Each structure stands twice: as structure tokens, then as C-alpha cells.
PDB file of C-alpha atoms in Angstrom:
ATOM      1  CA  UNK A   1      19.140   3.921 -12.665  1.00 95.00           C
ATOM      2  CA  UNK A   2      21.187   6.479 -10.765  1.00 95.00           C
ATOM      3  CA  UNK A   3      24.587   3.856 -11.601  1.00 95.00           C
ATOM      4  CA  UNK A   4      23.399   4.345 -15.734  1.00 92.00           C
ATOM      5  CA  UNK A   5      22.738   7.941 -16.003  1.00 94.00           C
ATOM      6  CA  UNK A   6      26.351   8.303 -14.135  1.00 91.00           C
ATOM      7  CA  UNK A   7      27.681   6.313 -16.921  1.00 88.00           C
ATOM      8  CA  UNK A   8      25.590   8.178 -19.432  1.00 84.00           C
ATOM      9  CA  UNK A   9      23.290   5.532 -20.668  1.00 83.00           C
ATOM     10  CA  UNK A  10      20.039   5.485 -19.007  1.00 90.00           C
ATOM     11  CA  UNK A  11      16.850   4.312 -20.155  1.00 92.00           C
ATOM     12  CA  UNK A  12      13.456   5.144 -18.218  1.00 94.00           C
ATOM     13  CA  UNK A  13      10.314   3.609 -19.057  1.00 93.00           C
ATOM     14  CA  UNK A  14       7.256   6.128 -17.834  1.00 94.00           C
ATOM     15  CA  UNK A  15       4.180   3.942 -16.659  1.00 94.00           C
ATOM     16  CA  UNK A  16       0.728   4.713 -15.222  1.00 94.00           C
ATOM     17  CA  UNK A  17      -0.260   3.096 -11.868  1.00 95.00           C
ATOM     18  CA  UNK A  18      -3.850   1.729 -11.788  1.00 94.00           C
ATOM     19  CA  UNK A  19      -7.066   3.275 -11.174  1.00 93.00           C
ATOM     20  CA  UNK A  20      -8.022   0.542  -9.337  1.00 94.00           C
ATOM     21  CA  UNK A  21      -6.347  -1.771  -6.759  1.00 96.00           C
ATOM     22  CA  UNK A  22      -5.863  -4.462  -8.875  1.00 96.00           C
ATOM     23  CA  UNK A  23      -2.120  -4.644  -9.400  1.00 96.00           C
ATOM     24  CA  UNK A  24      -2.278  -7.421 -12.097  1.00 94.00           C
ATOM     25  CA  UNK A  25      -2.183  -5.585 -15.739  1.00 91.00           C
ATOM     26  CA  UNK A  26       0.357  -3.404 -13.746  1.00 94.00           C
ATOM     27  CA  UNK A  27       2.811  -6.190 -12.618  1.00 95.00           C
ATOM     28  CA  UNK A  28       2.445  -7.920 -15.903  1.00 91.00           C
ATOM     29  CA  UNK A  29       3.473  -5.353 -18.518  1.00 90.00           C
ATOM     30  CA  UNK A  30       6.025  -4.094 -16.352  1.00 93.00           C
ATOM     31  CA  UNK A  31       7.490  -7.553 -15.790  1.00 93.00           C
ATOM     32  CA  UNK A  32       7.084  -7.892 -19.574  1.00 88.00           C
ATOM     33  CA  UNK A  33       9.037  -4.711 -20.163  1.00 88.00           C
ATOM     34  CA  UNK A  34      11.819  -5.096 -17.415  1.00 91.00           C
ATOM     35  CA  UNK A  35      13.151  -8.196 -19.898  1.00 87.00           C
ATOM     36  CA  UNK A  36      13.842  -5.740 -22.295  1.00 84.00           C
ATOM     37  CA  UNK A  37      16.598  -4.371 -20.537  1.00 86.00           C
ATOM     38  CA  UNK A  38      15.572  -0.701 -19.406  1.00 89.00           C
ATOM     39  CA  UNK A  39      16.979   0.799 -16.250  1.00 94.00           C
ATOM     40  CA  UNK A  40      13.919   1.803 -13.990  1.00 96.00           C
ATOM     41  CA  UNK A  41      10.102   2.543 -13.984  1.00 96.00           C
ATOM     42  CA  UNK A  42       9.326   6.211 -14.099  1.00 97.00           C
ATOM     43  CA  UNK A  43       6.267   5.909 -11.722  1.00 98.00           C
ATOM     44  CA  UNK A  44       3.909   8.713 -12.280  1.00 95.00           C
ATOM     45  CA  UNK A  45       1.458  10.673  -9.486  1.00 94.00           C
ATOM     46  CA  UNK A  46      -1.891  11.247 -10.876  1.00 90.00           C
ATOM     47  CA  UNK A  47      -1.091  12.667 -14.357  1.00 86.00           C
ATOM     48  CA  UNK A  48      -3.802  15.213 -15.650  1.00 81.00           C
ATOM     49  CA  UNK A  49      -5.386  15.350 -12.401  1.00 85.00           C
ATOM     50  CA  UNK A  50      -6.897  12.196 -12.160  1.00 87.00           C
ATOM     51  CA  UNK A  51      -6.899   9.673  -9.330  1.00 92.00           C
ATOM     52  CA  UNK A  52      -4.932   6.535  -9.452  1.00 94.00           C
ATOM     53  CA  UNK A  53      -3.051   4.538  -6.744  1.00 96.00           C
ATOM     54  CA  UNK A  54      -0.436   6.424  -5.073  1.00 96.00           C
ATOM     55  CA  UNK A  55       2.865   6.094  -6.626  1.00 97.00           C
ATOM     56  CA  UNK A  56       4.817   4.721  -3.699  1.00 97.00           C
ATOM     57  CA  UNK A  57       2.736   1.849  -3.179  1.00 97.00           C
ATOM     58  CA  UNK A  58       3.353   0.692  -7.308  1.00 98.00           C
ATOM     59  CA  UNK A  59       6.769   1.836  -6.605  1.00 98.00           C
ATOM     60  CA  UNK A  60       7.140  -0.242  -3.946  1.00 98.00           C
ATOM     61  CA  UNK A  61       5.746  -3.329  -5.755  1.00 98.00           C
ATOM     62  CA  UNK A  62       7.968  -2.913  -8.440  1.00 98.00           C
ATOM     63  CA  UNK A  63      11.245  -2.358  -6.068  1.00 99.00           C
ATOM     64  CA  UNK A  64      10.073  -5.715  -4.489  1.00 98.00           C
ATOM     65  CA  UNK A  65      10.330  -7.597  -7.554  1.00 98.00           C
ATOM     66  CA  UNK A  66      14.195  -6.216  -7.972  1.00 98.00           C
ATOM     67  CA  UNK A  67      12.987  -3.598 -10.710  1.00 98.00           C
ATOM     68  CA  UNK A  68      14.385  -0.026 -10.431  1.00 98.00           C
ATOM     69  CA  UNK A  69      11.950   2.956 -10.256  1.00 99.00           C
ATOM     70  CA  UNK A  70      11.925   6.994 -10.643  1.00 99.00           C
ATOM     71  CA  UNK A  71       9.255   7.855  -8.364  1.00 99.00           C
ATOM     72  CA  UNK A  72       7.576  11.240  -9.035  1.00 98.00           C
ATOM     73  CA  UNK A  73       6.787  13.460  -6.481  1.00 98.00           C
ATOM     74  CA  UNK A  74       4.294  16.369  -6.968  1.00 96.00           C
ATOM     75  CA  UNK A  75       3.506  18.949  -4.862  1.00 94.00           C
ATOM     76  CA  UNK A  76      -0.165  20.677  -5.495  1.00 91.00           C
ATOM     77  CA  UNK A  77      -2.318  18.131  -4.127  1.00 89.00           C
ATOM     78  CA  UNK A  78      -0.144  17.690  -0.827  1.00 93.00           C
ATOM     79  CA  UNK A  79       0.736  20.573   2.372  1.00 94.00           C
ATOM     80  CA  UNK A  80       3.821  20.967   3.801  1.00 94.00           C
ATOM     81  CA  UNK A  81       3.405  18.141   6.258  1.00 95.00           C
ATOM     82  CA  UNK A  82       1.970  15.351   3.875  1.00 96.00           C
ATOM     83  CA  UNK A  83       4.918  16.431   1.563  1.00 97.00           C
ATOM     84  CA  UNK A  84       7.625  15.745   4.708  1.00 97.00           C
ATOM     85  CA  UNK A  85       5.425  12.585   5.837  1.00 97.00           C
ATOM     86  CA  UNK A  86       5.051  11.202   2.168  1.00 97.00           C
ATOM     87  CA  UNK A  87       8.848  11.683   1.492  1.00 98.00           C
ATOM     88  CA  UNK A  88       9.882   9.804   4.450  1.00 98.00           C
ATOM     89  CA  UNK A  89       7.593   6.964   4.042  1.00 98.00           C
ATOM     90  CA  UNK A  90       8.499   6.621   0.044  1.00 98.00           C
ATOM     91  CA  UNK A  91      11.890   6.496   1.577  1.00 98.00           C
ATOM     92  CA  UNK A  92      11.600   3.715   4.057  1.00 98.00           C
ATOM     93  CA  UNK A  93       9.427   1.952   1.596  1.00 98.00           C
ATOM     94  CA  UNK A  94      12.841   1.834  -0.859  1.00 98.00           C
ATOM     95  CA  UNK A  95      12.383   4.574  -2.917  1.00 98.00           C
ATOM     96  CA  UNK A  96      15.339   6.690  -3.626  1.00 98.00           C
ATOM     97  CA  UNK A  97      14.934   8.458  -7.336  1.00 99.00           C
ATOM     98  CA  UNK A  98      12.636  11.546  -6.861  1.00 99.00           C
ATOM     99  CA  UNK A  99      10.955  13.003  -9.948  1.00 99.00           C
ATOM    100  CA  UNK A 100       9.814  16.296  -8.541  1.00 98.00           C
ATOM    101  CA  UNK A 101       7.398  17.927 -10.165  1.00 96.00           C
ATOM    102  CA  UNK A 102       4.359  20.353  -9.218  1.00 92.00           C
ATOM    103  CA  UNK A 103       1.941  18.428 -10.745  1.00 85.00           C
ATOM    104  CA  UNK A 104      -0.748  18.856 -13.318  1.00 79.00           C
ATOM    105  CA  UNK A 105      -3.831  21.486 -12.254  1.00 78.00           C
ATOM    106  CA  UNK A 106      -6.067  19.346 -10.466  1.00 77.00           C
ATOM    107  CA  UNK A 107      -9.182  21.503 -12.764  1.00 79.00           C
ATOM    108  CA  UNK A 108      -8.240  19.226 -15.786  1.00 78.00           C
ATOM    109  CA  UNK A 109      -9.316  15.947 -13.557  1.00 81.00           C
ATOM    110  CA  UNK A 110     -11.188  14.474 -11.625  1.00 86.00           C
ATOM    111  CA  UNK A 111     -12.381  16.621  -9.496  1.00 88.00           C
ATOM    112  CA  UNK A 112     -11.937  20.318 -11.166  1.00 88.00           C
ATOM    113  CA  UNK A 113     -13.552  22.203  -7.841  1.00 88.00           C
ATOM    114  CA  UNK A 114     -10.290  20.106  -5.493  1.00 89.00           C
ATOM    115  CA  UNK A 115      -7.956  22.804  -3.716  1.00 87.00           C
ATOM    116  CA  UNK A 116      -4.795  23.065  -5.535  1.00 89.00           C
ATOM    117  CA  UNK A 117      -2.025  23.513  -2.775  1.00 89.00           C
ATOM    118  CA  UNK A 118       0.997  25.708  -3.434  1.00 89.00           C
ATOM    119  CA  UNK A 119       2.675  25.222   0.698  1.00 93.00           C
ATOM    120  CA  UNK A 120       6.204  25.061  -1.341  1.00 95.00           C
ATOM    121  CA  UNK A 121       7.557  26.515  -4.591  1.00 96.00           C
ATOM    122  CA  UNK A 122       9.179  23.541  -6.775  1.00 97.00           C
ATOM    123  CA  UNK A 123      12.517  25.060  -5.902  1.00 97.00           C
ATOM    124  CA  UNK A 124      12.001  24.839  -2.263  1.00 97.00           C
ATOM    125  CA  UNK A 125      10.737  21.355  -2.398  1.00 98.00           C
ATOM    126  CA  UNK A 126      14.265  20.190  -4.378  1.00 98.00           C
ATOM    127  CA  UNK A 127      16.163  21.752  -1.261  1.00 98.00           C
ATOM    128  CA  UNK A 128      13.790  20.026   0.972  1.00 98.00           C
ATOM    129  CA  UNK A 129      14.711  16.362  -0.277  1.00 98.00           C
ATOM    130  CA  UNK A 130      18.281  17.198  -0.467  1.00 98.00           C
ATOM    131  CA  UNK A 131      18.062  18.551   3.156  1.00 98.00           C
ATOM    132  CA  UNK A 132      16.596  15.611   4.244  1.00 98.00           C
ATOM    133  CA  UNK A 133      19.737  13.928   2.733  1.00 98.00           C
ATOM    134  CA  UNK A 134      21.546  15.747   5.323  1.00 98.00           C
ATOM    135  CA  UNK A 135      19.692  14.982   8.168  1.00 98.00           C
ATOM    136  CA  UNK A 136      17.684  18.154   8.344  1.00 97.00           C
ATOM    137  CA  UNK A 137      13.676  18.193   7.875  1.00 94.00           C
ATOM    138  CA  UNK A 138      12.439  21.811   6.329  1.00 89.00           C
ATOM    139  CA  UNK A 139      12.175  22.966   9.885  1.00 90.00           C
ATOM    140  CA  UNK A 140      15.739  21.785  10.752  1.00 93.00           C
ATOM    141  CA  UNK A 141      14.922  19.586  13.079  1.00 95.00           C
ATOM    142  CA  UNK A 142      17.052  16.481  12.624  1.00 97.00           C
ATOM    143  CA  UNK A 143      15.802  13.229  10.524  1.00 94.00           C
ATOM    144  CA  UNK A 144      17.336   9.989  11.515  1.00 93.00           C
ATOM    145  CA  UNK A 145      18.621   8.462   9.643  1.00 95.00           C
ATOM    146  CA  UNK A 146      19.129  10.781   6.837  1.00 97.00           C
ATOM    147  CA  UNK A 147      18.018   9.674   3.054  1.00 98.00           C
ATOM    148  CA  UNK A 148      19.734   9.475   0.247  1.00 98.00           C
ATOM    149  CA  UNK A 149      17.765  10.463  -2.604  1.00 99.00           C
ATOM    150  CA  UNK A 150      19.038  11.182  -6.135  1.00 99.00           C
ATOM    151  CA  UNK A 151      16.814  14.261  -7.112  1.00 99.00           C
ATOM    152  CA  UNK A 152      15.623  14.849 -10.942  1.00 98.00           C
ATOM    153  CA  UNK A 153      13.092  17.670 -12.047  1.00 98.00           C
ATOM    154  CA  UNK A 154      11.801  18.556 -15.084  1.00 96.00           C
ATOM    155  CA  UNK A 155      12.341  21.541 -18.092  1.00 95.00           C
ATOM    156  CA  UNK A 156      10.603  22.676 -21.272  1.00 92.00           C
ATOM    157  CA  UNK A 157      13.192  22.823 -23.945  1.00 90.00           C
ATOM    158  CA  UNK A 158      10.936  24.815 -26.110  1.00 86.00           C
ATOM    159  CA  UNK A 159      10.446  27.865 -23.385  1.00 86.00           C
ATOM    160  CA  UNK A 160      13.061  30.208 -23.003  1.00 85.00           C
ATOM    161  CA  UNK A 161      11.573  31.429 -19.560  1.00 88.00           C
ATOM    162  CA  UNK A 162      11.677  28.053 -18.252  1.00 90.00           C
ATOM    163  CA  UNK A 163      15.359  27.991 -18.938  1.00 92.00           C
ATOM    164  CA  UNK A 164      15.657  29.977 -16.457  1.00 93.00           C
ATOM    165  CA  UNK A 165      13.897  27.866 -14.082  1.00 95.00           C
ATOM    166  CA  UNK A 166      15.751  24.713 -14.809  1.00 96.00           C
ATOM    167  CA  UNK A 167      18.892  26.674 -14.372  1.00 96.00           C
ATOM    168  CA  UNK A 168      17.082  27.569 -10.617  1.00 97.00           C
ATOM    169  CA  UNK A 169      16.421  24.132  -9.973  1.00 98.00           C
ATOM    170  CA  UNK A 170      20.130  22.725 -10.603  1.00 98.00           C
ATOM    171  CA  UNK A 171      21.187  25.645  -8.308  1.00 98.00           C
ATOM    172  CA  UNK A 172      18.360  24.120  -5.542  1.00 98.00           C
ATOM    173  CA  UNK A 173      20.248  20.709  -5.996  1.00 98.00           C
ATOM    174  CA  UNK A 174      18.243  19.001  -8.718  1.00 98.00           C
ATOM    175  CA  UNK A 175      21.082  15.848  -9.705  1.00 98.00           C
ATOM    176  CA  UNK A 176      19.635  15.689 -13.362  1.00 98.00           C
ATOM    177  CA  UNK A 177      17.191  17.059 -15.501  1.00 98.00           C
ATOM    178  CA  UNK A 178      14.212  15.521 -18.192  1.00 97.00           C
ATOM    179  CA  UNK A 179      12.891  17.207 -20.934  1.00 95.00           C
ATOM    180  CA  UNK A 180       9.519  17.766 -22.789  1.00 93.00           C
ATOM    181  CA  UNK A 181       8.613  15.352 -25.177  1.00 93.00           C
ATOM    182  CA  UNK A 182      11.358  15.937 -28.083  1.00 94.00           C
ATOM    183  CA  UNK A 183       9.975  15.684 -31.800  1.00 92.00           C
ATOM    184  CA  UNK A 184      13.114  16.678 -33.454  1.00 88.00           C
ATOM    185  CA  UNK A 185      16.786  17.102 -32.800  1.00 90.00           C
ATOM    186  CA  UNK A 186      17.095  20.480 -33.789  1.00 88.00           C
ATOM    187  CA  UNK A 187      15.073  22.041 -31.360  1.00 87.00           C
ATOM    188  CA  UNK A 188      16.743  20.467 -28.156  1.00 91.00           C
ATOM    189  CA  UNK A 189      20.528  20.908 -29.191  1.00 86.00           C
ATOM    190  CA  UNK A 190      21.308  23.754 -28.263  1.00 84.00           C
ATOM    191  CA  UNK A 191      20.050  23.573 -25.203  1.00 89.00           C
ATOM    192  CA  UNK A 192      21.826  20.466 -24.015  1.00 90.00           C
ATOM    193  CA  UNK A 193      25.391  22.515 -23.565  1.00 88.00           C
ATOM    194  CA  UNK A 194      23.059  25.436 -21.485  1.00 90.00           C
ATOM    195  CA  UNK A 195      22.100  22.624 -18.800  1.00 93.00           C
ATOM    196  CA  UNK A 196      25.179  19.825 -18.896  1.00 90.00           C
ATOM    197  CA  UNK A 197      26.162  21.341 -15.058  1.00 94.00           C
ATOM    198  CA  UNK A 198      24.037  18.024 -14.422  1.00 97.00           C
ATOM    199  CA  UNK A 199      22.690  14.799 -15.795  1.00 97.00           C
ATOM    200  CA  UNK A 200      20.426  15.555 -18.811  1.00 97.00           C
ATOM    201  CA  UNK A 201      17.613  12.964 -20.176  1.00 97.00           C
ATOM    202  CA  UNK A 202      15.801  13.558 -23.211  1.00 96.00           C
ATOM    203  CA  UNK A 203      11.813  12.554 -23.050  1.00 95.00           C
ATOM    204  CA  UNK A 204      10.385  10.615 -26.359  1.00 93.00           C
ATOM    205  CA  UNK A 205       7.531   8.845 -27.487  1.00 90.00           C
ATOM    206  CA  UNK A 206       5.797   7.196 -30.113  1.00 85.00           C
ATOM    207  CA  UNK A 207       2.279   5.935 -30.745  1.00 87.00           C
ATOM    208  CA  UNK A 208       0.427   3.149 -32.121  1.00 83.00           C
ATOM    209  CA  UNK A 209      -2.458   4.669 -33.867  1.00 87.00           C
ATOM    210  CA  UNK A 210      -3.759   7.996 -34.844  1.00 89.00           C
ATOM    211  CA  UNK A 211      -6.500   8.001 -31.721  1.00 88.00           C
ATOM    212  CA  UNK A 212      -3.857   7.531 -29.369  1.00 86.00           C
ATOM    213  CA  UNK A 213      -1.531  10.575 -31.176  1.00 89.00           C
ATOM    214  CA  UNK A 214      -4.235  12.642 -31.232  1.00 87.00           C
ATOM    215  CA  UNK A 215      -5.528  12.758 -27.530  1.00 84.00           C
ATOM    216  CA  UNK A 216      -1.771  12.966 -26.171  1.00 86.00           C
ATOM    217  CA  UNK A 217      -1.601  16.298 -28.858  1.00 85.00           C
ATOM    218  CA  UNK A 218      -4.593  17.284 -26.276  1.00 79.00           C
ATOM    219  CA  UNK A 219      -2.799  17.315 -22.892  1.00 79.00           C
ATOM    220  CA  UNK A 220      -2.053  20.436 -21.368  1.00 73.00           C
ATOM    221  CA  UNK A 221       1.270  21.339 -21.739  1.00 73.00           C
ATOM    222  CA  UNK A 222       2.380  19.206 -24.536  1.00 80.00           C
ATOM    223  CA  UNK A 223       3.101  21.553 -27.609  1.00 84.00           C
ATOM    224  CA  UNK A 224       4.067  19.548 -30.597  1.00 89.00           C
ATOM    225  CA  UNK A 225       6.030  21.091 -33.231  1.00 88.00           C
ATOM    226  CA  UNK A 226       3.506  22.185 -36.498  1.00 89.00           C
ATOM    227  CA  UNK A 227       5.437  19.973 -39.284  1.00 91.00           C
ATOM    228  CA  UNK A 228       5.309  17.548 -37.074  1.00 91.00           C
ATOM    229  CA  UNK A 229       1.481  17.710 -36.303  1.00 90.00           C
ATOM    230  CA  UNK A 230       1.362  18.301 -40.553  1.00 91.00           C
ATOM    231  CA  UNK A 231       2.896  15.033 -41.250  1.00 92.00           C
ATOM    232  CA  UNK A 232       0.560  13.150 -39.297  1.00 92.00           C
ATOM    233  CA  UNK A 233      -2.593  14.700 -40.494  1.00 90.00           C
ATOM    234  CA  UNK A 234      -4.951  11.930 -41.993  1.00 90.00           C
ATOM    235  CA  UNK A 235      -2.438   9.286 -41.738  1.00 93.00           C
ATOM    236  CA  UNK A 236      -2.741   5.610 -41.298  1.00 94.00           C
ATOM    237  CA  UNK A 237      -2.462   3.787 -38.144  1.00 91.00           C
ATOM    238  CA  UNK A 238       0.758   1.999 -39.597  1.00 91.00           C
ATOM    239  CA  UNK A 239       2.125   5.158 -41.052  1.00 94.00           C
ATOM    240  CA  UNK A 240       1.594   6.769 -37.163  1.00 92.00           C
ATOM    241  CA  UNK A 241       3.512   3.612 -35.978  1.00 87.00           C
ATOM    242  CA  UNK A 242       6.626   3.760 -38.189  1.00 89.00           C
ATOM    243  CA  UNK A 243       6.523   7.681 -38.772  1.00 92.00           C
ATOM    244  CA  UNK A 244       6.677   8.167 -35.006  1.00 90.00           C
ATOM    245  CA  UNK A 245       9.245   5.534 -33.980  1.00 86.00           C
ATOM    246  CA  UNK A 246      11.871   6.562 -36.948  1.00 89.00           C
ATOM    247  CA  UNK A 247      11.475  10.221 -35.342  1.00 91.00           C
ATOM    248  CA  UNK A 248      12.340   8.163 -31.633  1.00 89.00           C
ATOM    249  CA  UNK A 249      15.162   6.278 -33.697  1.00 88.00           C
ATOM    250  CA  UNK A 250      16.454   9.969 -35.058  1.00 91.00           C
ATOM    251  CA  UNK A 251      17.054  11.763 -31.769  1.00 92.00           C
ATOM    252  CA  UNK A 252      18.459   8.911 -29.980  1.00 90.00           C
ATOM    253  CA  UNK A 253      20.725   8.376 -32.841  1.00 88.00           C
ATOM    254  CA  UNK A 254      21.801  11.871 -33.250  1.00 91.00           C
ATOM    255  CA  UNK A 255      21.601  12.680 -29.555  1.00 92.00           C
ATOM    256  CA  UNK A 256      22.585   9.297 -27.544  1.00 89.00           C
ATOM    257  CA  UNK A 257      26.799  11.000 -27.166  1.00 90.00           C
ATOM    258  CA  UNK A 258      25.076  14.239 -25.958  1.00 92.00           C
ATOM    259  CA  UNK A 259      22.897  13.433 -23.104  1.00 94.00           C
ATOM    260  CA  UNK A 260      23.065  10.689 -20.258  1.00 95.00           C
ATOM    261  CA  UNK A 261      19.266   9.161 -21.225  1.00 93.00           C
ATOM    262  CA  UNK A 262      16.539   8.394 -22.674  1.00 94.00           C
ATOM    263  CA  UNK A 263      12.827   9.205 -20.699  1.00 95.00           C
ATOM    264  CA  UNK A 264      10.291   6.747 -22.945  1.00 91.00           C
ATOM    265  CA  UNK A 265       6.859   8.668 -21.992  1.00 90.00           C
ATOM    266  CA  UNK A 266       4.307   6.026 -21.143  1.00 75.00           C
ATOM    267  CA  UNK A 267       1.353   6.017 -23.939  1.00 66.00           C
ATOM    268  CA  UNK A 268       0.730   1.979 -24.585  1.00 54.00           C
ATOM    269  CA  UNK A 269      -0.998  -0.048 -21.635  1.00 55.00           C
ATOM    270  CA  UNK A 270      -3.177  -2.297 -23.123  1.00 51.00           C
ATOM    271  CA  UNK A 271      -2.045  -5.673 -22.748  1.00 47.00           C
ATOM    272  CA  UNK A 272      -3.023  -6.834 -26.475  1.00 50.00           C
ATOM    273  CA  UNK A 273      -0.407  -4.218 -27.690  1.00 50.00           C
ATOM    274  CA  UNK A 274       2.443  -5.341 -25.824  1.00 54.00           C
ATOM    275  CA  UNK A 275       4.368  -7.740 -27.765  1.00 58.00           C
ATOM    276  CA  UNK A 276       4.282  -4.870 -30.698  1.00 59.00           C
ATOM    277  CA  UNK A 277       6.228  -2.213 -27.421  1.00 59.00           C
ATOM    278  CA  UNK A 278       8.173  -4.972 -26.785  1.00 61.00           C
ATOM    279  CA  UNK A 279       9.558  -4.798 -30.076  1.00 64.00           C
ATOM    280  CA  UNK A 280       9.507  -1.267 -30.876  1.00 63.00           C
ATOM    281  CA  UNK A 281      11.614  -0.992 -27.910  1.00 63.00           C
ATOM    282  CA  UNK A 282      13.913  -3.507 -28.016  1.00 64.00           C
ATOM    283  CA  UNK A 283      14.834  -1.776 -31.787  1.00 67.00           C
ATOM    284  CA  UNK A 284      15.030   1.718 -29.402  1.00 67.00           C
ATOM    285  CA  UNK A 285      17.544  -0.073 -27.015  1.00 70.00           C
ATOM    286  CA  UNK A 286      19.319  -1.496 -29.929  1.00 67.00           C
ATOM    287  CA  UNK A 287      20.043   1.659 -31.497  1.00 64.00           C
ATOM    288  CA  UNK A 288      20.813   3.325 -27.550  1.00 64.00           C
ATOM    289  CA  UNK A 289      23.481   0.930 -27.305  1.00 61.00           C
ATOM    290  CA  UNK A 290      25.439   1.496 -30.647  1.00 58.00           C
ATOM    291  CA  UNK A 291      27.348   4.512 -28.959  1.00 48.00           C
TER     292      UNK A 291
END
């Protein structure tokens, strides 16, 4: 992964690790989706709050099988020392690409009454995996040997405020940068020459029917554009399909000389829908790679 974004061509596929232990649905669709030619696994850590096997250990199962992976790493369920205990481990289990986030609030999950930990500021957290590249744990005592993790973090496009933050988090030593979902190519332009200091990777998606457009519309955090949201209302399941992936097919299009990657957010699981991804992406790649 880190080799393609240098070369400005990434491709991240976002996936969900189980609820359960079972590994099998897991292995399979990623196995199914690594033939496609993509560049890693973005491995996600309990996404809206809501338990699921830790991310190193599907990380780790993935990195055994030779695919690539973008671990993410949140902060608000984990102190100071899990955070320094957790990093180390992911390390020596193979990880090396860090998605640092905070995390979603652990009230929209699970468990709404959980503590929700704030030991670190997401800035702080940035300079602790690079100092841990250096030798040094957040104490400054030394770490041997030292890591060598290739750090990403995250930015809303659409918030002027958190701008300002992304700009904070290249300055903490964030190697590249993913977006909100984009909808359209004129609301992220601009801000790809405010944050090309680093490696910048544009988040997409597209859905399969209007049940599954709808409850992503419902997560906290994602704001979807109005026209958007307008031409969607009371559509068909195949107009959804087609309507959203032409919008995908747009922006990478458009945008694939601009940035260094694409971030495909992870919305189809089930099995039974798989060959239909497969194909929806391999048309995605096939556009990527007419640069």
C-alpha cells in the first residue's frame, strides 16, 4: 500500500471484522476481493461503537495470507497504556499502516453507558506512533527495536474548522490523509491543493439498494450533499446501483491525476452480493488505471 500511494495510485478496500470469531465469511470475501487487484484492507476498529473482533487479530490474518492492510487505530475506548501496549503488539504482529482515528462515541453502540477515554488528543497520538518510529515510547523511554509505521489520519472536506485540524495533524507527522465520503467533485477540489504537503486519498462508495443507502445516510457524521440525497429519493434498487457507481466512476475520473488514492468505504458483506462488488469494482479499477 505504502509503495502505491508513493506512486500515486492506491486503492483501499474498507472491510468490517466479524462480530463473532468465526473468521470464514471474513477470509472469503476478502480473498475474493484481493483478486481484483486492490492494494490493502482498510481494517476498521469497532465502527459506530459496536463490538467486533479487534482489528489486529483480522489484520493479522489477512497479512498472513500475503494481503496488505491499513489497520485503524482509535483512541476513545483505550488509556494511555493499552494505546502504547496495543501499538507495539499490532506491530510485532506485522502491521505497519496506522489509520488513526478517535473513534466513533461509544453512546451510539453497544453499550451507550461505556466510559469514553480521551488519555491523548488525536494529535498527540500521531506523534506517539511516529516517536515510536524513533525509538522513543511517549515517556521517552527507549523501544527496541523501533517501528516503522506509515501514519494516515483522517479530514472532513466539507468542514472548514476541520481544515484546520488536518493541517495540525500533517504538522504531528500524519504521512497521508483520507477524506469523508466524496459525492461530487466539486466539493473536494479545492481542497486537494490546501493539503498536497502529504499523500491525499479520496473516500467513495456506492450501494446496492435503497435500504442499504438509506441507513449509511443515518451514521453519525456522514453528511451527504442535498441533490444528492434528492436524486435518490424513491428510487429503484437498480437505479441506486448504477446512479451511485457512475457518481464513484465521476470523481475517480475527474480526480484520479489529483490525489494518490482511492479509500472504497466498506458497505457490501453479504456473501450472495459479491460477484455483483466484484464487478462493480473491477469497472472502478478499470477506470483508476486509465491515468
Amino acid at each position: 500500500m505504502r509503495e502505491a500511494l508513493e506512486k500515486s495510485k492506491g486503492v483501499i478496500l474498507e472491510v468490517l471484522t466479524p462480530r463473532g470469531s468465526n473468521l470464514r465469511k471474513f477470509l472469503e470475501f476478502t480473498e475474493k476481493m484481493w483478486e481484483t487487484g486492490i492494494d490493502a484492507f482498510s481494517v476498521t476498529d469497532m465502527p459506530l461503537g459496536k463490538v467486533r473482533m479487534a482489528p489486529w487479530a483480522g489484520a493479522h490474518f489477512l497479512l498472513e495470507r500475503n494481503m496488505d492492510v491499513l489497520m485503524h487505530f482509535t483512541r476513545t475506548t483505550r488509556n494511555m497504556i493499552r494505546i502504547q501496549s496495543d501499538l507495539l503488539g499490532s506491530y510485532a504482529l506485522g502491521v505497519k499502516n496506522l489509520l488513526i482515528l478517535s473513534g466513533d462515541d461509544p453512546k451510539h453502540g453497544d453499550y451507550p453507558n461505556t466510559t469514553r477515554v480521551d488519555d491523548i488528543s488525536i494529535t498527540d497520538l500521531i506523534k506517539l506512533a511516529k516517536s515510536l518510529n524513533d525509538g522513543k515510547d511517549l515517556g521517552g523511554r527507549t523501544i527496541k527495536p523501533s517501528t516503522d509505521f506509515y501514519v494516515g489520519a483522517v479530514f472532513n472536506h466539507r468542514d472548514n474548522t476541520d481544515l484546520v485540524k488536518a493541517k495540525e495533524k500533517i504538522r504531528a507527522g500524519a504521512d497521508f490523509l483520507i477524506s469523508q465520503p466524496v459525492f461530487d467533485v466539486k466539493e473536494v477540489e479545492n481542497v486537494i491543493y490546501e493539503l498536497n504537503e502529504v499523500k491525499l486519498v479520496l473516500s467513495v462508495v456506492f450501494f446496492k439498494s435503497e435500504k442499504q443507502f438509506k441507513i449509511f445516510s443515518q451514521v453519525p457524521g456522514v453528511n451527504i450533499p442535498r441533490k444528492y440525497l434528492e436524486d435518490l429519493e424513491n428510487k429503484s434498487d437498480e437505479y441506486i446501483r448504477d446512479y451511485t457507481l457512475s457518481k464513484v466512476l465521476e470523481i475517480v475520473d475527474t480526480l484520479k491525476s489529483k490525489v494518490d488514492g482511492f479509500y472504497v468505504v466498506g458497505i457490501v458483506r453479504d456473501s450472495k452480493v459479491l460477484e455483483e462488488y466484484q464487478r462493480n469494482f473491477g469497472t472502478f479499477l478499470k477506470k483508476l488505471g486509465e491515468r
